[in-house]
Every structure is written in structure tokens, then in C-alpha cells.
Amino acid sequence: MVSAGIIKTEWVKEKLKKYGIVVVLFLMIVGLTLAEPNFIRRTNIFNILTQASIFGIMALGLTFVIISKGIDLSVGSILAFAGVVAASLAQSPLATNKYYPNLGELPLLIPILVALLIGLSCGAVSGFFIAKTKIPAFIATLGMMTIARGFALIYTNGRPISNLESMTVIGGRVFGVIPIPILVYAGAIVLSWVLLNNTKFGKNVYAIGGNATAAEVSGVDVDKNLIMIYAYSGLMAGLAAVVFAGRVGSVHPGAAQMYELTAIAATTIGGTSHSGGIGTIWGAFVGALVLAVMRNGFTLLGIDAYWQQVTEGAIIIVAVIIDMRKNARKD
């Protein structure tokens, strides 16, 4: 009987380690529903998912990076750079701006592809320097953060780009009853899950995060995969730029500041270990939902928005402490 009780206790502890964040999300939803019945309405649920879509998409790319024992501080600036260029290509022909040519309202596919290409290219450049020069990912992506933000400001001369009627199809329309940003987010989740769990690339990501030296000895091209990892993170930032431009209807070169920290928070809360080798796509999704539910709850309850930043920072610290203690037990 005693051994059975011990086994059951260990089983519960193991499940809590794995699904604890889901329990936290569930308790948040129950608590907010009791405090504010409007929270659970379909329109509000869609609003939460739509709010989570932008930093949630960025968190998917960052999951690959953090699993590989890296970090990417540039995704917010990449979003801004990709966003302003894509926005200029999608701008209404009635808009005028002397700082860049107005090519008229091009087919929507063109600004989308341009945003994705810019994001992928910026990420690949960061990955190249990390892989080939061995400089820390923190420094490489900090540099790219500044460079991408600078290019966004140069391209627009510091002015916002608006009149994005064609891009509002992505940010402001629905398919059936589901907002398009949610569908884009769902597609990004599926793509990321398949890449991480069903491809050689995904296995290499885990191997590099677990032990890069051992991975290289076993035949993994670490440099090539690092470039691909950061390129994918940039690609997700480019996709987030498309959703951002569609939702807001304009893009400022100073947009998305601190978004990288929110995306890192979502990934960390979802259980991705900064020690490398551990993390899941579903965890990044749940982490993004926790932040989105918290923000939405603060708004519904009339709590000062400034407290959101304080709470997010505290959550990150707690999540990292828990992760460190779990790793210490394994050692």
C-alpha cells in the first residue's frame, strides 16, 4: 500500500511537471469567468486568440532557437522592418509619400512574400554569424535588432505607413466565424509542430540544444542547422509582421518594441528550457495563451495596463527558476 501510494504521488508530480501550465491556464480561465461572466463569451475568446496570434507566432520561431540553447532578441525589430516594407507595397494608390515610391496596390501575395523573405534573410544573417564566427547569440541578435530597426527607420524616414486596405483582409476579416489571424496562427502552429517533431531538422534542433559537440560528432552539420534555426525564427517574425499590418492597418518603424520579450516569455512559460534540448510547440502555444488571457483579464477587470509588464516579468523569473530546479534534480 505504501509503495502504491509513493508510485501514485510520483505519477502526480510527473504529470504536474508536464501539464502544470495547462492547469494554471485552466484556473485563470475559471477565475476570470467567475469574476467577469463576459470573459467566456465567444467574441472575447476570439479576441484573446487574435491578440495572442502576433507574439504567439514569434514564440513558435523562438521555440526552435531556445531549444537549440540560443536566444533571438531581433524578432521585434525584424517585424517592424518587414512590416514597413510590406506595408509600402500594399499601400493604397491614393496615399502619397515622398520617402519611398508608391507602386500602387500590388497583389496581396507580393507584400506577404516580401515580408517573409525579409524575415528569413535577417534571421539567416544572424544564424550565419552565430555559426561561423562563434559569437554569442545574444550579441549577434542584439546587433540585428539594432540594424533591422535602423533599416525600418531609414526606409520610412521615421514615418508610419497607413492606408493598407488590402492587408486588412488578413487582420480584419473572418473565415466563417473565425478571424483570419487565428487561422494564420493555427497554420503556423501546425507547420512548426511538423518541423520540430517529424523532420530530421527538428531532431537536429534538439540534438544541438542537448550537446552541440556530441551532435557534431554524430554527423549533424551544426553550422548549417544553426543558420536554418535562426532563419526560421526570422521567417515567423516576417509572418507576424503580415498579421500585425493587417490588424492595425498601419505600420510604424518603431512598432513591436518589447515584442521579442513577450514572445520569449510565452516560450519560457510554456516549458522551453533555456538550458537547451527541451521544449514543445504546444507549450509555446499554451504560454502565449497564458499571457493573452492575463492581459485580457486585466482589461476586463479594469486593472492598470502598466501592471501587465510587472506581472509578465515576475512570471518569466518564476518560470526560469522552476526550469533551473528541474534541471538541477536531473543532474
mmCIF file of C-alpha atoms in Angstrom:
data_model
loop_
_atom_site.group_PDB
_atom_site.id
_atom_site.type_symbol
_atom_site.label_atom_id
_atom_site.label_comp_id
_atom_site.label_asym_id
_atom_site.label_seq_id
_atom_site.Cartn_x
_atom_site.Cartn_y
_atom_site.Cartn_z
ATOM 1 C CA MET A 1 0.000 0.000 0.000
ATOM 2 C CA VAL A 2 2.820 2.370 0.885
ATOM 3 C CA SER A 3 4.676 1.653 -2.355
ATOM 4 C CA ALA A 4 1.443 2.115 -4.324
ATOM 5 C CA GLY A 5 0.932 5.493 -2.649
ATOM 6 C CA ILE A 6 4.506 6.530 -3.455
ATOM 7 C CA ILE A 7 4.072 5.492 -7.094
ATOM 8 C CA LYS A 8 0.817 7.454 -7.322
ATOM 9 C CA THR A 9 2.445 10.528 -5.775
ATOM 10 C CA GLU A 10 5.349 10.324 -8.213
ATOM 11 C CA TRP A 11 2.893 9.929 -11.093
ATOM 12 C CA VAL A 12 1.012 13.067 -9.998
ATOM 13 C CA LYS A 13 4.263 15.019 -9.672
ATOM 14 C CA GLU A 14 5.353 13.913 -13.143
ATOM 15 C CA LYS A 15 2.038 14.964 -14.686
ATOM 16 C CA LEU A 16 2.150 18.321 -12.910
ATOM 17 C CA LYS A 17 5.652 18.924 -14.266
ATOM 18 C CA LYS A 18 4.426 18.174 -17.770
ATOM 19 C CA TYR A 19 0.980 19.778 -17.689
ATOM 20 C CA GLY A 20 1.251 22.249 -14.803
ATOM 21 C CA ILE A 21 0.996 25.256 -17.114
ATOM 22 C CA VAL A 22 -2.259 23.864 -18.546
ATOM 23 C CA VAL A 23 -3.643 23.642 -15.009
ATOM 24 C CA VAL A 24 -2.600 27.256 -14.405
ATOM 25 C CA LEU A 25 -4.318 28.353 -17.640
ATOM 26 C CA PHE A 26 -7.479 26.457 -16.668
ATOM 27 C CA LEU A 27 -7.552 28.065 -13.203
ATOM 28 C CA MET A 28 -7.049 31.501 -14.774
ATOM 29 C CA ILE A 29 -9.983 30.924 -17.122
ATOM 30 C CA VAL A 30 -12.237 29.676 -14.300
ATOM 31 C CA GLY A 31 -11.274 32.564 -12.017
ATOM 32 C CA LEU A 32 -11.807 35.225 -14.682
ATOM 33 C CA THR A 33 -15.122 33.684 -15.729
ATOM 34 C CA LEU A 34 -16.361 33.853 -12.144
ATOM 35 C CA ALA A 35 -15.121 37.436 -11.779
ATOM 36 C CA GLU A 36 -16.404 38.610 -15.153
ATOM 37 C CA PRO A 37 -19.014 36.427 -16.938
ATOM 38 C CA ASN A 38 -18.360 38.216 -20.263
ATOM 39 C CA PHE A 39 -14.891 36.679 -20.298
ATOM 40 C CA ILE A 40 -16.113 33.328 -21.586
ATOM 41 C CA ARG A 41 -18.175 34.731 -24.472
ATOM 42 C CA ARG A 42 -17.203 33.582 -27.955
ATOM 43 C CA THR A 43 -16.317 37.086 -29.113
ATOM 44 C CA ASN A 44 -13.922 37.523 -26.203
ATOM 45 C CA ILE A 45 -12.334 34.093 -26.735
ATOM 46 C CA PHE A 46 -11.702 35.011 -30.373
ATOM 47 C CA ASN A 47 -10.325 38.344 -29.204
ATOM 48 C CA ILE A 48 -7.867 36.561 -26.871
ATOM 49 C CA LEU A 49 -6.681 34.222 -29.630
ATOM 50 C CA THR A 50 -6.320 37.127 -32.061
ATOM 51 C CA GLN A 51 -4.282 39.089 -29.505
ATOM 52 C CA ALA A 52 -2.078 36.042 -28.950
ATOM 53 C CA SER A 53 -1.537 35.461 -32.672
ATOM 54 C CA ILE A 54 1.232 38.020 -33.263
ATOM 55 C CA PHE A 55 3.578 37.307 -30.350
ATOM 56 C CA GLY A 56 2.430 33.675 -30.439
ATOM 57 C CA ILE A 57 3.712 33.263 -34.000
ATOM 58 C CA MET A 58 7.015 34.842 -32.965
ATOM 59 C CA ALA A 59 7.167 32.467 -29.984
ATOM 60 C CA LEU A 60 6.976 29.479 -32.344
ATOM 61 C CA GLY A 61 10.195 30.520 -34.068
ATOM 62 C CA LEU A 62 11.824 31.325 -30.746
ATOM 63 C CA THR A 63 10.988 27.827 -29.508
ATOM 64 C CA PHE A 64 13.397 26.400 -32.101
ATOM 65 C CA VAL A 65 16.039 28.931 -31.080
ATOM 66 C CA ILE A 66 15.771 28.362 -27.327
ATOM 67 C CA ILE A 67 15.652 24.572 -27.682
ATOM 68 C CA SER A 68 18.969 24.884 -29.543
ATOM 69 C CA LYS A 69 20.295 26.755 -26.473
ATOM 70 C CA GLY A 70 20.217 30.118 -28.209
ATOM 71 C CA ILE A 71 18.304 33.385 -27.975
ATOM 72 C CA ASP A 72 16.911 35.807 -30.544
ATOM 73 C CA LEU A 73 16.408 39.419 -29.482
ATOM 74 C CA SER A 74 15.853 40.690 -33.023
ATOM 75 C CA VAL A 75 12.369 39.396 -33.839
ATOM 76 C CA GLY A 76 10.540 42.573 -32.776
ATOM 77 C CA SER A 77 12.743 44.769 -34.955
ATOM 78 C CA ILE A 78 12.514 42.282 -37.835
ATOM 79 C CA LEU A 79 8.729 42.513 -37.553
ATOM 80 C CA ALA A 80 8.935 46.300 -37.856
ATOM 81 C CA PHE A 81 11.354 46.213 -40.821
ATOM 82 C CA ALA A 82 9.431 43.518 -42.713
ATOM 83 C CA GLY A 83 6.185 45.241 -41.807
ATOM 84 C CA VAL A 84 7.037 48.687 -43.185
ATOM 85 C CA VAL A 85 8.407 47.295 -46.451
ATOM 86 C CA ALA A 86 5.407 45.013 -46.950
ATOM 87 C CA ALA A 87 3.060 47.846 -45.992
ATOM 88 C CA SER A 88 4.613 50.168 -48.583
ATOM 89 C CA LEU A 89 3.888 47.556 -51.252
ATOM 90 C CA ALA A 90 0.309 47.110 -50.084
ATOM 91 C CA GLN A 91 -0.447 50.804 -49.654
ATOM 92 C CA SER A 92 -3.446 52.311 -51.406
ATOM 93 C CA PRO A 93 -2.510 54.142 -54.656
ATOM 94 C CA LEU A 94 -4.257 57.239 -53.224
ATOM 95 C CA ALA A 95 -1.628 57.507 -50.486
ATOM 96 C CA THR A 96 1.344 59.782 -51.080
ATOM 97 C CA ASN A 97 4.798 59.634 -49.532
ATOM 98 C CA LYS A 98 7.937 61.300 -50.821
ATOM 99 C CA TYR A 99 10.275 58.965 -48.941
ATOM 100 C CA TYR A 100 9.622 55.797 -50.948
ATOM 101 C CA PRO A 101 7.911 55.080 -54.301
ATOM 102 C CA ASN A 102 4.205 54.260 -54.263
ATOM 103 C CA LEU A 103 3.869 51.286 -56.596
ATOM 104 C CA GLY A 104 0.136 51.181 -56.197
ATOM 105 C CA GLU A 105 -1.849 48.428 -54.575
ATOM 106 C CA LEU A 106 0.047 45.308 -55.652
ATOM 107 C CA PRO A 107 -1.476 41.810 -55.382
ATOM 108 C CA LEU A 108 -1.608 40.841 -51.711
ATOM 109 C CA LEU A 109 0.685 37.861 -52.251
ATOM 110 C CA ILE A 110 3.626 40.145 -53.132
ATOM 111 C CA PRO A 111 3.858 42.102 -49.828
ATOM 112 C CA ILE A 112 3.310 38.842 -47.928
ATOM 113 C CA LEU A 113 6.181 37.119 -49.723
ATOM 114 C CA VAL A 114 8.407 40.179 -49.300
ATOM 115 C CA ALA A 115 7.742 40.251 -45.539
ATOM 116 C CA LEU A 116 8.550 36.537 -45.260
ATOM 117 C CA LEU A 117 11.712 36.930 -47.341
ATOM 118 C CA ILE A 118 12.963 39.870 -45.265
ATOM 119 C CA GLY A 119 12.309 37.974 -42.039
ATOM 120 C CA LEU A 120 14.000 34.814 -43.299
ATOM 121 C CA SER A 121 17.008 36.772 -44.613
ATOM 122 C CA CYS A 122 17.544 38.724 -41.387
ATOM 123 C CA GLY A 123 17.331 35.539 -39.342
ATOM 124 C CA ALA A 124 19.721 33.711 -41.673
ATOM 125 C CA VAL A 125 22.275 36.522 -41.359
ATOM 126 C CA SER A 126 22.134 36.278 -37.556
ATOM 127 C CA GLY A 127 22.459 32.498 -37.776
ATOM 128 C CA PHE A 128 25.423 32.794 -40.134
ATOM 129 C CA PHE A 129 27.395 34.990 -37.740
ATOM 130 C CA ILE A 130 26.497 32.787 -34.767
ATOM 131 C CA ALA A 131 27.540 29.635 -36.629
ATOM 132 C CA LYS A 132 30.630 30.872 -38.443
ATOM 133 C CA THR A 133 32.142 33.421 -36.064
ATOM 134 C CA LYS A 134 31.012 31.698 -32.833
ATOM 135 C CA ILE A 135 29.922 34.997 -31.311
ATOM 136 C CA PRO A 136 27.204 34.590 -28.652
ATOM 137 C CA ALA A 137 23.633 34.534 -29.972
ATOM 138 C CA PHE A 138 22.810 37.348 -27.549
ATOM 139 C CA ILE A 139 25.329 39.661 -29.248
ATOM 140 C CA ALA A 140 24.521 38.632 -32.824
ATOM 141 C CA THR A 141 20.781 39.094 -32.433
ATOM 142 C CA LEU A 142 21.209 42.275 -30.387
ATOM 143 C CA GLY A 143 23.151 43.650 -33.344
ATOM 144 C CA MET A 144 20.465 42.506 -35.789
ATOM 145 C CA MET A 145 17.818 44.074 -33.555
ATOM 146 C CA THR A 146 19.516 47.451 -33.938
ATOM 147 C CA ILE A 147 20.240 47.005 -37.660
ATOM 148 C CA ALA A 148 16.701 45.947 -38.580
ATOM 149 C CA ARG A 149 15.189 48.794 -36.556
ATOM 150 C CA GLY A 150 17.590 51.215 -38.248
ATOM 151 C CA PHE A 151 16.622 49.982 -41.718
ATOM 152 C CA ALA A 152 12.935 50.375 -40.821
ATOM 153 C CA LEU A 153 13.553 53.987 -39.799
ATOM 154 C CA ILE A 154 15.681 54.729 -42.867
ATOM 155 C CA TYR A 155 13.107 53.214 -45.227
ATOM 156 C CA THR A 156 10.258 55.342 -43.859
ATOM 157 C CA ASN A 157 12.236 58.324 -42.554
ATOM 158 C CA GLY A 158 10.632 57.562 -39.208
ATOM 159 C CA ARG A 159 7.072 57.945 -40.504
ATOM 160 C CA PRO A 160 4.229 55.416 -40.273
ATOM 161 C CA ILE A 161 2.777 53.739 -43.361
ATOM 162 C CA SER A 162 -1.011 53.560 -43.426
ATOM 163 C CA ASN A 163 -3.916 53.067 -45.884
ATOM 164 C CA LEU A 164 -3.336 49.317 -46.023
ATOM 165 C CA GLU A 165 -6.748 48.345 -47.303
ATOM 166 C CA SER A 166 -5.637 45.118 -48.976
ATOM 167 C CA MET A 167 -3.804 43.831 -45.880
ATOM 168 C CA THR A 168 -6.846 44.283 -43.661
ATOM 169 C CA VAL A 169 -8.133 41.134 -45.361
ATOM 170 C CA ILE A 170 -5.661 39.259 -43.160
ATOM 171 C CA GLY A 171 -6.106 41.216 -39.972
ATOM 172 C CA GLY A 172 -9.737 42.263 -40.005
ATOM 173 C CA ARG A 173 -11.722 39.623 -41.870
ATOM 174 C CA VAL A 174 -13.218 36.310 -40.790
ATOM 175 C CA PHE A 175 -13.474 32.912 -42.450
ATOM 176 C CA GLY A 176 -16.897 31.665 -41.441
ATOM 177 C CA VAL A 177 -16.879 32.888 -37.852
ATOM 178 C CA ILE A 178 -13.132 32.526 -37.195
ATOM 179 C CA PRO A 179 -10.892 35.622 -37.582
ATOM 180 C CA ILE A 180 -8.157 35.189 -40.205
ATOM 181 C CA PRO A 181 -5.281 35.917 -37.731
ATOM 182 C CA ILE A 182 -6.349 32.860 -35.710
ATOM 183 C CA LEU A 183 -6.254 30.682 -38.833
ATOM 184 C CA VAL A 184 -2.806 32.019 -39.751
ATOM 185 C CA TYR A 185 -1.631 31.294 -36.198
ATOM 186 C CA ALA A 186 -3.092 27.771 -36.370
ATOM 187 C CA GLY A 187 -1.304 27.152 -39.671
ATOM 188 C CA ALA A 188 1.997 28.342 -38.180
ATOM 189 C CA ILE A 189 1.494 26.033 -35.179
ATOM 190 C CA VAL A 190 0.890 23.009 -37.424
ATOM 191 C CA LEU A 191 3.907 23.820 -39.618
ATOM 192 C CA SER A 192 6.177 24.321 -36.589
ATOM 193 C CA TRP A 193 4.942 21.123 -34.913
ATOM 194 C CA VAL A 194 5.586 19.074 -38.050
ATOM 195 C CA LEU A 195 9.064 20.564 -38.498
ATOM 196 C CA LEU A 196 10.062 20.022 -34.877
ATOM 197 C CA ASN A 197 8.580 16.554 -34.390
ATOM 198 C CA ASN A 198 8.590 14.856 -37.795
ATOM 199 C CA THR A 199 11.686 16.019 -39.644
ATOM 200 C CA LYS A 200 15.425 15.478 -39.433
ATOM 201 C CA PHE A 201 15.793 19.212 -38.914
ATOM 202 C CA GLY A 202 13.664 19.040 -35.756
ATOM 203 C CA LYS A 203 15.728 16.160 -34.360
ATOM 204 C CA ASN A 204 18.878 18.173 -35.056
ATOM 205 C CA VAL A 205 17.455 21.157 -33.150
ATOM 206 C CA TYR A 206 17.048 19.007 -30.031
ATOM 207 C CA ALA A 207 20.456 17.391 -30.542
ATOM 208 C CA ILE A 208 22.234 20.758 -30.826
ATOM 209 C CA GLY A 209 20.492 22.052 -27.698
ATOM 210 C CA GLY A 210 21.325 18.917 -25.765
ATOM 211 C CA ASN A 211 25.021 18.886 -26.673
ATOM 212 C CA ALA A 212 26.284 20.655 -29.790
ATOM 213 C CA THR A 213 29.679 18.919 -29.664
ATOM 214 C CA ALA A 214 28.118 15.458 -29.415
ATOM 215 C CA ALA A 215 25.684 16.349 -32.215
ATOM 216 C CA GLU A 216 28.578 17.359 -34.493
ATOM 217 C CA VAL A 217 30.477 14.149 -33.692
ATOM 218 C CA SER A 218 27.363 12.136 -34.579
ATOM 219 C CA GLY A 219 27.215 13.719 -38.029
ATOM 220 C CA VAL A 220 24.953 16.746 -37.542
ATOM 221 C CA ASP A 221 26.004 19.809 -39.563
ATOM 222 C CA VAL A 222 25.691 22.187 -36.619
ATOM 223 C CA ASP A 223 26.562 25.365 -38.545
ATOM 224 C CA LYS A 224 24.025 24.692 -41.296
ATOM 225 C CA ASN A 225 21.301 23.863 -38.795
ATOM 226 C CA LEU A 226 22.004 26.954 -36.681
ATOM 227 C CA ILE A 227 21.547 29.127 -39.765
ATOM 228 C CA MET A 228 18.277 27.315 -40.521
ATOM 229 C CA ILE A 229 17.078 27.709 -36.921
ATOM 230 C CA TYR A 230 17.555 31.477 -36.885
ATOM 231 C CA ALA A 231 16.224 31.772 -40.428
ATOM 232 C CA TYR A 232 13.024 30.062 -39.273
ATOM 233 C CA SER A 233 12.766 32.417 -36.308
ATOM 234 C CA GLY A 234 13.082 35.346 -38.711
ATOM 235 C CA LEU A 235 10.504 33.779 -41.034
ATOM 236 C CA MET A 236 7.995 33.619 -38.188
ATOM 237 C CA ALA A 237 8.742 37.276 -37.369
ATOM 238 C CA GLY A 238 8.001 38.120 -41.012
ATOM 239 C CA LEU A 239 4.705 36.240 -40.833
ATOM 240 C CA ALA A 240 3.853 38.070 -37.599
ATOM 241 C CA ALA A 241 4.552 41.338 -39.462
ATOM 242 C CA VAL A 242 1.889 40.457 -42.031
ATOM 243 C CA VAL A 243 -0.690 39.761 -39.316
ATOM 244 C CA PHE A 244 0.343 42.924 -37.437
ATOM 245 C CA ALA A 245 -0.037 45.131 -40.513
ATOM 246 C CA GLY A 246 -3.408 43.590 -41.290
ATOM 247 C CA ARG A 247 -4.718 44.033 -37.761
ATOM 248 C CA VAL A 248 -3.530 47.582 -37.144
ATOM 249 C CA GLY A 249 -3.983 48.898 -40.693
ATOM 250 C CA SER A 250 -0.690 50.790 -40.498
ATOM 251 C CA VAL A 251 2.920 50.079 -39.550
ATOM 252 C CA HIS A 252 5.264 52.433 -37.728
ATOM 253 C CA PRO A 253 9.027 51.809 -37.887
ATOM 254 C CA GLY A 254 9.040 51.903 -34.088
ATOM 255 C CA ALA A 255 6.378 49.188 -33.869
ATOM 256 C CA ALA A 256 6.713 45.927 -31.939
ATOM 257 C CA GLN A 257 9.201 47.195 -29.361
ATOM 258 C CA MET A 258 9.468 44.691 -26.488
ATOM 259 C CA TYR A 259 7.524 42.114 -28.526
ATOM 260 C CA GLU A 260 10.596 39.905 -28.514
ATOM 261 C CA LEU A 261 10.471 39.772 -24.716
ATOM 262 C CA THR A 262 6.781 38.867 -24.747
ATOM 263 C CA ALA A 263 7.489 36.082 -27.239
ATOM 264 C CA ILE A 264 10.414 34.830 -25.133
ATOM 265 C CA ALA A 265 8.132 34.936 -22.089
ATOM 266 C CA ALA A 266 5.498 32.837 -23.881
ATOM 267 C CA THR A 267 8.108 30.254 -24.859
ATOM 268 C CA THR A 268 9.613 30.157 -21.372
ATOM 269 C CA ILE A 269 6.249 29.916 -19.618
ATOM 270 C CA GLY A 270 5.387 27.052 -21.976
ATOM 271 C CA GLY A 271 8.275 24.998 -20.608
ATOM 272 C CA THR A 272 11.030 25.537 -23.171
ATOM 273 C CA SER A 273 14.295 25.270 -21.257
ATOM 274 C CA HIS A 274 16.988 27.917 -21.667
ATOM 275 C CA SER A 275 19.465 25.163 -20.850
ATOM 276 C CA GLY A 276 18.675 23.682 -24.253
ATOM 277 C CA GLY A 277 17.266 20.435 -25.579
ATOM 278 C CA ILE A 278 13.797 20.756 -24.027
ATOM 279 C CA GLY A 279 10.677 22.404 -25.423
ATOM 280 C CA THR A 280 7.470 21.847 -27.358
ATOM 281 C CA ILE A 281 5.296 23.746 -29.793
ATOM 282 C CA TRP A 282 2.148 23.083 -27.775
ATOM 283 C CA GLY A 283 3.953 24.535 -24.748
ATOM 284 C CA ALA A 284 4.731 27.748 -26.643
ATOM 285 C CA PHE A 285 1.058 27.937 -27.643
ATOM 286 C CA VAL A 286 -0.149 27.468 -24.058
ATOM 287 C CA GLY A 287 2.409 30.020 -22.844
ATOM 288 C CA ALA A 288 1.109 32.569 -25.353
ATOM 289 C CA LEU A 289 -2.455 31.864 -24.194
ATOM 290 C CA VAL A 290 -1.477 32.421 -20.559
ATOM 291 C CA LEU A 291 -0.141 35.880 -21.413
ATOM 292 C CA ALA A 292 -3.095 36.743 -23.650
ATOM 293 C CA VAL A 293 -5.630 35.604 -21.030
ATOM 294 C CA MET A 294 -3.797 37.593 -18.364
ATOM 295 C CA ARG A 295 -3.805 40.759 -20.485
ATOM 296 C CA ASN A 296 -7.445 40.337 -21.421
ATOM 297 C CA GLY A 297 -8.371 39.691 -17.798
ATOM 298 C CA PHE A 298 -6.543 42.812 -16.656
ATOM 299 C CA THR A 299 -8.508 44.849 -19.190
ATOM 300 C CA LEU A 300 -11.895 43.374 -18.247
ATOM 301 C CA LEU A 301 -11.223 43.856 -14.537
ATOM 302 C CA GLY A 302 -10.029 47.435 -15.040
ATOM 303 C CA ILE A 303 -6.502 46.786 -13.743
ATOM 304 C CA ASP A 304 -3.857 49.315 -14.829
ATOM 305 C CA ALA A 305 -2.140 48.109 -18.005
ATOM 306 C CA TYR A 306 1.280 49.016 -16.580
ATOM 307 C CA TRP A 307 0.920 46.152 -14.131
ATOM 308 C CA GLN A 308 0.919 43.770 -17.103
ATOM 309 C CA GLN A 309 4.637 44.356 -17.606
ATOM 310 C CA VAL A 310 5.349 43.847 -13.917
ATOM 311 C CA THR A 311 3.368 40.605 -13.895
ATOM 312 C CA GLU A 312 4.957 39.303 -17.104
ATOM 313 C CA GLY A 313 8.430 39.957 -15.721
ATOM 314 C CA ALA A 314 7.613 38.142 -12.490
ATOM 315 C CA ILE A 315 6.174 35.186 -14.427
ATOM 316 C CA ILE A 316 9.361 34.890 -16.519
ATOM 317 C CA ILE A 317 11.556 34.857 -13.393
ATOM 318 C CA VAL A 318 9.390 32.201 -11.716
ATOM 319 C CA ALA A 319 9.299 30.058 -14.887
ATOM 320 C CA VAL A 320 13.100 30.144 -15.231
ATOM 321 C CA ILE A 321 13.599 29.325 -11.523
ATOM 322 C CA ILE A 322 11.296 26.303 -11.879
ATOM 323 C CA ASP A 323 13.162 25.214 -15.017
ATOM 324 C CA MET A 324 16.550 25.518 -13.260
ATOM 325 C CA ARG A 325 15.337 23.464 -10.278
ATOM 326 C CA LYS A 326 14.041 20.734 -12.577
ATOM 327 C CA ASN A 327 17.397 20.570 -14.368
ATOM 328 C CA ALA A 328 19.251 20.531 -11.031
ATOM 329 C CA ARG A 329 17.243 17.500 -9.910
ATOM 330 C CA LYS A 330 18.105 15.687 -13.152
ATOM 331 C CA ASP A 331 21.810 16.357 -12.606
#
